[in-house]
Amino acid sequence: MKLSILDLAPVAPGSTVSESFKASVRLAQLAESVNYERIWYAEHHNMSTIASSATAVLIGHIAGQTERIRLGSGGVMLPNHSPLVIAEQFGTLAELYGNRIDLGLGRAPGTDPVTLRALRRDPSAAESFPHDVLELQAYLAGESRIKGVEAIPGSGTRVPLYILGSSLFGAKLAAQLGLPYSFASHFAPAALHQAIAVYREEFTASEQLAEPYVIAGVGVLAAENNTRAHELMDQAKRQRVASFLGRGRDQEFTEAEIDMLMSTPQAEQILDMMRYTALGGPEQVADYLEHFAQNTEADELITVHYPLEESDRLTSVKLTAQACALTSVS
């Protein structure tokens, strides 16, 4: 089973962005030592608990402090940027760090409508996503679609592209372009099986990829025992509900207010995002991930580890690797 990690550079309660980045370095170094396949960082904006907005910058920082593990975006929200700029950014990373860099692409804004305007993004920009992917791919291949314009750096690096999605649109596009497909089942579980089926049925081979390749997102919380795992999961759920429902508030929710929120329909909808989660001790987590991989026929799982505190998150990462036989680390 190939296992990877999606790191949002979470900012824990009472912590800082700077501390979050240091934690991401330690996470990547641990993941490399226990043989995870890759780590991706997601572009989000205006979210106080997520620090991975400047994705390419963070990838470069992590790459400079690791040696082997693949690093990439999961993903860059391409309509927020010009394809040329992204080709230059990831071309720079490829020239610096060689064949360790991935470029996952999404078409969502990664934020709310107000922040969308602050990004200077046209709300209709998502409609040009397929064209922008092709333009970006051409820059990286050294076959620019715009006469006289080359990505420098970037041209000829052929950084591998991945299409990210949470609906059938991304599945169909990835199949049409012959690119790997990563489904965001860790926060948008509804269309998981249908999207993967459509992708596999409609896949057309390309220069980058001869056969379909599916990466499925899945939540993970592994702890020393089942009781501790459920305690940490309760904390993670409360933090997620408070984060989603508290956007725009001047003050944080009190614990009593969160207690009330947890029983609302809004909270139920938010928590359904975590429908696919491996939870428990190492053996339970390994069994869940194996079943999930078989059920989805995914070629790789990208794990999102839910513990709020860094020490618990690192424990989850290490126990999962050991239980899934990625490594023999004691």
Short mmCIF file of C-alpha atoms in Angstrom, two decimals:
data_model
loop_
_atom_site.label_atom_id
_atom_site.label_comp_id
_atom_site.label_asym_id
_atom_site.label_seq_id
_atom_site.Cartn_x
_atom_site.Cartn_y
_atom_site.Cartn_z
CA MET A 1 0.00 0.00 0.00
CA LYS A 2 1.42 3.40 -0.98
CA LEU A 3 0.76 5.99 1.70
CA SER A 4 1.31 9.73 1.46
CA ILE A 5 0.46 12.77 3.58
CA LEU A 6 -1.48 15.98 2.98
CA ASP A 7 -0.10 18.64 5.31
CA LEU A 8 -2.10 21.86 5.73
CA ALA A 9 0.56 23.33 8.03
CA PRO A 10 -2.10 23.53 10.76
CA VAL A 11 -1.82 26.33 13.30
CA ALA A 12 -2.77 24.75 16.61
CA PRO A 13 -4.70 26.70 19.26
CA GLY A 14 -2.24 28.95 21.09
CA SER A 15 0.47 28.38 18.48
CA THR A 16 1.93 30.60 15.72
CA VAL A 17 2.47 30.33 11.97
CA SER A 18 6.22 30.21 12.49
CA GLU A 19 5.84 27.25 14.86
CA SER A 20 3.54 25.60 12.33
CA PHE A 21 6.24 25.71 9.65
CA LYS A 22 8.81 24.23 12.02
CA ALA A 23 6.34 21.45 12.78
CA SER A 24 5.87 20.81 9.05
CA VAL A 25 9.62 20.34 8.67
CA ARG A 26 9.67 17.82 11.50
CA LEU A 27 6.66 16.03 10.02
CA ALA A 28 8.33 15.77 6.61
CA GLN A 29 11.57 14.47 8.09
CA LEU A 30 9.69 11.82 10.05
CA ALA A 31 7.58 10.85 7.02
CA GLU A 32 10.74 10.48 4.95
CA SER A 33 12.39 8.30 7.60
CA VAL A 34 9.42 5.91 7.71
CA ASN A 35 8.98 5.72 3.93
CA TYR A 36 5.84 7.66 3.06
CA GLU A 37 5.59 8.21 -0.70
CA ARG A 38 5.07 11.99 -0.80
CA ILE A 39 3.80 15.02 1.10
CA TRP A 40 1.53 17.59 -0.50
CA TYR A 41 0.63 21.07 0.70
CA ALA A 42 -2.72 22.71 -0.07
CA GLU A 43 -3.42 26.28 -1.13
CA HIS A 44 -5.97 27.86 1.21
CA HIS A 45 -6.50 31.55 1.93
CA ASN A 46 -7.80 33.57 4.86
CA MET A 47 -8.08 30.60 7.22
CA SER A 48 -6.53 31.19 10.63
CA THR A 49 -5.84 27.49 11.23
CA ILE A 50 -4.13 26.74 7.89
CA ALA A 51 -0.71 28.21 6.95
CA SER A 52 0.00 26.52 3.60
CA SER A 53 -1.30 29.34 1.37
CA ALA A 54 2.05 30.10 -0.32
CA THR A 55 2.41 26.51 -1.49
CA ALA A 56 5.52 26.75 -3.66
CA VAL A 57 7.42 28.68 -0.98
CA LEU A 58 6.60 26.07 1.65
CA ILE A 59 7.57 23.19 -0.66
CA GLY A 60 10.96 24.81 -1.25
CA HIS A 61 11.51 25.27 2.48
CA ILE A 62 10.67 21.64 3.22
CA ALA A 63 12.66 20.30 0.26
CA GLY A 64 15.78 22.03 1.52
CA GLN A 65 15.53 20.10 4.79
CA THR A 66 14.71 16.64 3.39
CA GLU A 67 16.52 14.37 0.95
CA ARG A 68 14.31 11.81 -0.81
CA ILE A 69 10.61 12.20 -0.18
CA ARG A 70 8.49 13.64 -2.99
CA LEU A 71 6.93 17.03 -2.30
CA GLY A 72 4.21 18.91 -4.10
CA SER A 73 0.97 20.80 -4.14
CA GLY A 74 -2.29 19.23 -3.20
CA GLY A 75 -3.04 21.51 -4.74
CA VAL A 76 -2.35 24.79 -6.41
CA MET A 77 -5.70 26.40 -7.24
CA LEU A 78 -4.75 27.21 -10.82
CA PRO A 79 -7.50 29.75 -11.61
CA ASN A 80 -5.99 31.95 -8.87
CA HIS A 81 -2.78 32.26 -10.91
CA SER A 82 -1.43 32.56 -14.42
CA PRO A 83 -0.12 29.25 -15.81
CA LEU A 84 3.19 30.93 -16.68
CA VAL A 85 3.84 31.98 -13.07
CA ILE A 86 3.08 28.49 -11.76
CA ALA A 87 5.35 26.96 -14.42
CA GLU A 88 8.14 29.28 -13.30
CA GLN A 89 7.60 28.53 -9.61
CA PHE A 90 7.51 24.76 -9.95
CA GLY A 91 10.17 24.82 -12.64
CA THR A 92 12.39 26.58 -10.12
CA LEU A 93 11.65 23.88 -7.55
CA ALA A 94 12.42 21.15 -10.09
CA GLU A 95 15.72 22.73 -11.06
CA LEU A 96 16.68 23.03 -7.39
CA TYR A 97 15.48 19.66 -6.14
CA GLY A 98 15.31 17.43 -9.19
CA ASN A 99 12.71 14.73 -9.69
CA ARG A 100 11.08 15.14 -6.27
CA ILE A 101 8.47 17.76 -7.17
CA ASP A 102 4.77 17.16 -7.96
CA LEU A 103 2.24 19.71 -9.19
CA GLY A 104 -1.33 18.92 -8.14
CA LEU A 105 -3.93 21.26 -9.64
CA GLY A 106 -7.41 22.22 -8.52
CA ARG A 107 -9.98 24.67 -9.87
CA ALA A 108 -11.69 25.78 -6.64
CA PRO A 109 -10.73 29.13 -5.10
CA GLY A 110 -9.60 27.61 -1.81
CA THR A 111 -11.38 30.34 0.10
CA ASP A 112 -14.57 32.34 0.62
CA PRO A 113 -16.22 34.79 -1.86
CA VAL A 114 -14.86 37.91 -0.13
CA THR A 115 -11.28 36.63 -0.21
CA LEU A 116 -11.86 35.60 -3.80
CA ARG A 117 -12.20 39.27 -4.68
CA ALA A 118 -9.05 40.10 -2.70
CA LEU A 119 -7.19 37.56 -4.85
CA ARG A 120 -8.29 39.55 -7.93
CA ARG A 121 -9.78 36.34 -9.26
CA ASP A 122 -12.61 36.52 -11.76
CA PRO A 123 -15.42 34.23 -10.50
CA SER A 124 -15.64 32.76 -14.00
CA ALA A 125 -11.94 31.83 -14.05
CA ALA A 126 -12.73 28.20 -13.22
CA GLU A 127 -14.29 27.81 -16.65
CA SER A 128 -10.86 28.14 -18.27
CA PHE A 129 -9.29 25.50 -16.01
CA PRO A 130 -8.88 22.82 -18.73
CA HIS A 131 -7.24 25.33 -21.08
CA ASP A 132 -4.99 26.61 -18.29
CA VAL A 133 -3.85 23.06 -17.46
CA LEU A 134 -2.85 22.51 -21.08
CA GLU A 135 -1.05 25.87 -21.22
CA LEU A 136 0.85 25.03 -18.02
CA GLN A 137 1.71 21.55 -19.26
CA ALA A 138 3.08 23.01 -22.48
CA TYR A 139 5.31 25.48 -20.63
CA LEU A 140 6.79 22.67 -18.52
CA ALA A 141 7.38 20.55 -21.62
CA GLY A 142 9.19 23.35 -23.44
CA GLU A 143 6.39 23.48 -26.02
CA SER A 144 4.78 26.83 -25.24
CA ARG A 145 1.38 27.53 -26.79
CA ILE A 146 2.15 31.25 -26.87
CA LYS A 147 4.73 32.18 -29.47
CA GLY A 148 7.76 33.88 -28.01
CA VAL A 149 6.90 33.06 -24.38
CA GLU A 150 8.82 30.43 -22.43
CA ALA A 151 8.82 29.49 -18.75
CA ILE A 152 12.32 30.23 -17.46
CA PRO A 153 12.86 28.32 -15.21
CA GLY A 154 10.35 25.59 -16.05
CA SER A 155 10.80 24.84 -19.72
CA GLY A 156 11.76 21.20 -20.24
CA THR A 157 11.42 20.20 -16.58
CA ARG A 158 8.21 18.24 -17.24
CA VAL A 159 7.11 18.46 -13.61
CA PRO A 160 4.39 15.77 -13.34
CA LEU A 161 0.83 17.10 -13.15
CA TYR A 162 -2.01 15.66 -11.06
CA ILE A 163 -5.65 16.69 -11.30
CA LEU A 164 -7.37 17.15 -7.95
CA GLY A 165 -11.11 16.99 -7.64
CA SER A 166 -14.19 16.41 -5.54
CA SER A 167 -16.67 15.93 -8.40
CA LEU A 168 -17.03 14.26 -11.78
CA PHE A 169 -15.59 17.31 -13.57
CA GLY A 170 -12.06 16.65 -12.38
CA ALA A 171 -12.40 12.92 -12.99
CA LYS A 172 -13.40 13.46 -16.60
CA LEU A 173 -10.66 16.03 -17.21
CA ALA A 174 -7.94 13.84 -15.70
CA ALA A 175 -9.14 10.92 -17.83
CA GLN A 176 -9.25 13.01 -20.99
CA LEU A 177 -5.73 14.40 -20.46
CA GLY A 178 -4.27 11.10 -19.29
CA LEU A 179 -3.16 12.47 -15.93
CA PRO A 180 -3.22 10.97 -12.42
CA TYR A 181 -6.36 11.79 -10.44
CA SER A 182 -6.55 12.58 -6.74
CA PHE A 183 -10.01 12.62 -5.15
CA ALA A 184 -10.60 14.75 -2.05
CA SER A 185 -12.59 12.14 -0.13
CA HIS A 186 -11.11 13.44 3.12
CA PHE A 187 -13.46 16.45 2.93
CA ALA A 188 -15.87 15.78 0.04
CA PRO A 189 -16.82 12.12 0.35
CA ALA A 190 -20.11 12.03 -1.57
CA ALA A 191 -18.89 11.38 -5.13
CA LEU A 192 -15.85 9.25 -4.30
CA HIS A 193 -16.79 5.95 -5.93
CA GLN A 194 -18.59 7.45 -8.91
CA ALA A 195 -15.71 9.81 -9.71
CA ILE A 196 -13.11 7.04 -9.58
CA ALA A 197 -15.27 4.80 -11.78
CA VAL A 198 -15.72 7.55 -14.37
CA TYR A 199 -11.99 8.29 -14.37
CA ARG A 200 -11.02 4.67 -14.94
CA GLU A 201 -13.69 4.09 -17.60
CA GLU A 202 -12.81 7.18 -19.63
CA PHE A 203 -9.02 7.21 -19.18
CA THR A 204 -6.91 7.84 -22.27
CA ALA A 205 -3.18 7.12 -22.12
CA SER A 206 -0.77 10.05 -22.44
CA GLU A 207 2.95 10.72 -22.58
CA GLN A 208 2.97 11.12 -18.80
CA LEU A 209 0.79 8.15 -17.88
CA ALA A 210 0.01 4.85 -19.59
CA GLU A 211 -2.58 3.52 -17.12
CA PRO A 212 -5.05 5.20 -14.74
CA TYR A 213 -3.61 6.20 -11.38
CA VAL A 214 -5.90 7.08 -8.46
CA ILE A 215 -4.96 8.76 -5.19
CA ALA A 216 -7.73 8.89 -2.59
CA GLY A 217 -7.75 11.16 0.43
CA VAL A 218 -8.53 9.65 3.82
CA GLY A 219 -8.48 10.96 7.37
CA VAL A 220 -6.31 9.22 9.95
CA LEU A 221 -6.01 9.37 13.70
CA ALA A 222 -3.80 6.65 15.10
CA ALA A 223 -2.93 6.55 18.79
CA GLU A 224 -1.45 4.07 21.25
CA ASN A 225 -4.90 2.70 21.98
CA ASN A 226 -8.51 3.09 20.96
CA THR A 227 -9.50 5.17 23.98
CA ARG A 228 -6.79 7.77 23.37
CA ALA A 229 -7.64 7.90 19.65
CA HIS A 230 -11.28 8.70 20.39
CA GLU A 231 -10.28 11.41 22.88
CA LEU A 232 -8.11 13.09 20.25
CA MET A 233 -10.79 12.69 17.62
CA ASP A 234 -13.32 14.45 19.81
CA GLN A 235 -10.90 17.37 20.13
CA ALA A 236 -10.36 17.46 16.36
CA LYS A 237 -14.08 17.45 15.65
CA ARG A 238 -14.74 20.30 18.05
CA GLN A 239 -11.93 22.35 16.56
CA ARG A 240 -13.19 21.76 13.02
CA VAL A 241 -16.74 22.80 13.82
CA ALA A 242 -15.55 25.89 15.69
CA SER A 243 -13.21 26.82 12.84
CA PHE A 244 -15.84 26.50 10.12
CA LEU A 245 -18.68 28.16 12.01
CA GLY A 246 -16.50 30.81 13.62
CA ARG A 247 -15.12 32.43 10.48
CA GLY A 248 -15.56 36.17 10.63
CA ARG A 249 -16.17 36.26 14.40
CA ASP A 250 -14.18 38.69 16.51
CA GLN A 251 -14.03 36.25 19.42
CA GLU A 252 -13.46 32.53 19.60
CA PHE A 253 -16.30 30.27 20.75
CA THR A 254 -16.28 29.25 24.40
CA GLU A 255 -16.31 25.55 25.24
CA ALA A 256 -19.96 25.85 26.28
CA GLU A 257 -20.81 27.43 22.92
CA ILE A 258 -19.02 24.65 21.08
CA ASP A 259 -21.03 22.11 23.10
CA MET A 260 -24.21 23.66 21.70
CA LEU A 261 -22.83 23.90 18.15
CA MET A 262 -21.94 20.20 18.07
CA SER A 263 -25.61 19.19 18.03
CA THR A 264 -26.64 21.49 15.16
CA PRO A 265 -27.36 20.44 11.56
CA GLN A 266 -24.48 22.67 10.43
CA ALA A 267 -22.05 20.72 12.62
CA GLU A 268 -23.43 17.42 11.32
CA GLN A 269 -22.75 18.54 7.76
CA ILE A 270 -19.22 19.68 8.62
CA LEU A 271 -18.40 16.44 10.39
CA ASP A 272 -19.68 14.38 7.47
CA MET A 273 -16.60 15.63 5.62
CA MET A 274 -14.67 13.28 7.91
CA ARG A 275 -16.78 10.27 6.89
CA TYR A 276 -13.76 8.33 5.65
CA THR A 277 -11.46 8.23 8.68
CA ALA A 278 -9.19 5.52 10.03
CA LEU A 279 -9.50 5.83 13.80
CA GLY A 280 -8.10 3.82 16.68
CA GLY A 281 -5.00 1.92 17.65
CA PRO A 282 -2.43 0.90 15.01
CA GLU A 283 -4.10 -2.40 14.09
CA GLN A 284 -7.53 -0.80 13.66
CA VAL A 285 -6.08 1.98 11.52
CA ALA A 286 -4.19 -0.45 9.29
CA ASP A 287 -7.29 -2.61 8.81
CA TYR A 288 -9.40 0.41 7.89
CA LEU A 289 -6.86 1.74 5.38
CA GLU A 290 -6.47 -1.67 3.75
CA HIS A 291 -10.22 -2.04 3.40
CA PHE A 292 -10.59 1.52 2.11
CA ALA A 293 -7.88 0.98 -0.51
CA GLN A 294 -9.49 -2.27 -1.67
CA ASN A 295 -12.97 -0.77 -1.72
CA THR A 296 -11.91 2.25 -3.82
CA GLU A 297 -9.27 0.38 -5.83
CA ALA A 298 -7.01 3.35 -5.16
CA ASP A 299 -3.38 3.04 -6.18
CA GLU A 300 -2.29 5.30 -3.34
CA LEU A 301 -3.83 6.85 -0.22
CA ILE A 302 -3.03 10.39 0.86
CA THR A 303 -3.59 10.64 4.58
CA VAL A 304 -4.71 13.67 6.58
CA HIS A 305 -3.70 13.24 10.21
CA TYR A 306 -6.22 14.93 12.51
CA PRO A 307 -4.54 15.37 15.94
CA LEU A 308 -4.31 19.05 16.90
CA GLU A 309 -1.03 18.88 18.81
CA GLU A 310 2.20 18.21 16.94
CA SER A 311 3.35 15.38 19.21
CA ASP A 312 0.07 13.51 18.72
CA ARG A 313 0.17 14.13 14.96
CA LEU A 314 3.71 12.77 14.69
CA THR A 315 2.66 9.73 16.71
CA SER A 316 -0.24 9.15 14.32
CA VAL A 317 2.09 9.38 11.32
CA LYS A 318 4.62 6.98 12.80
CA LEU A 319 2.14 4.42 14.13
CA THR A 320 0.33 4.35 10.78
CA ALA A 321 3.57 3.70 8.92
CA GLN A 322 4.54 0.90 11.27
CA ALA A 323 1.11 -0.71 11.20
CA CYS A 324 1.00 -0.60 7.40
CA ALA A 325 4.50 -2.07 7.17
CA LEU A 326 6.03 0.94 5.44
CA THR A 327 9.05 0.59 7.70
CA SER A 328 10.70 -1.50 10.35
CA VAL A 329 11.40 1.47 12.65
CA SER A 330 10.94 0.37 16.28
#
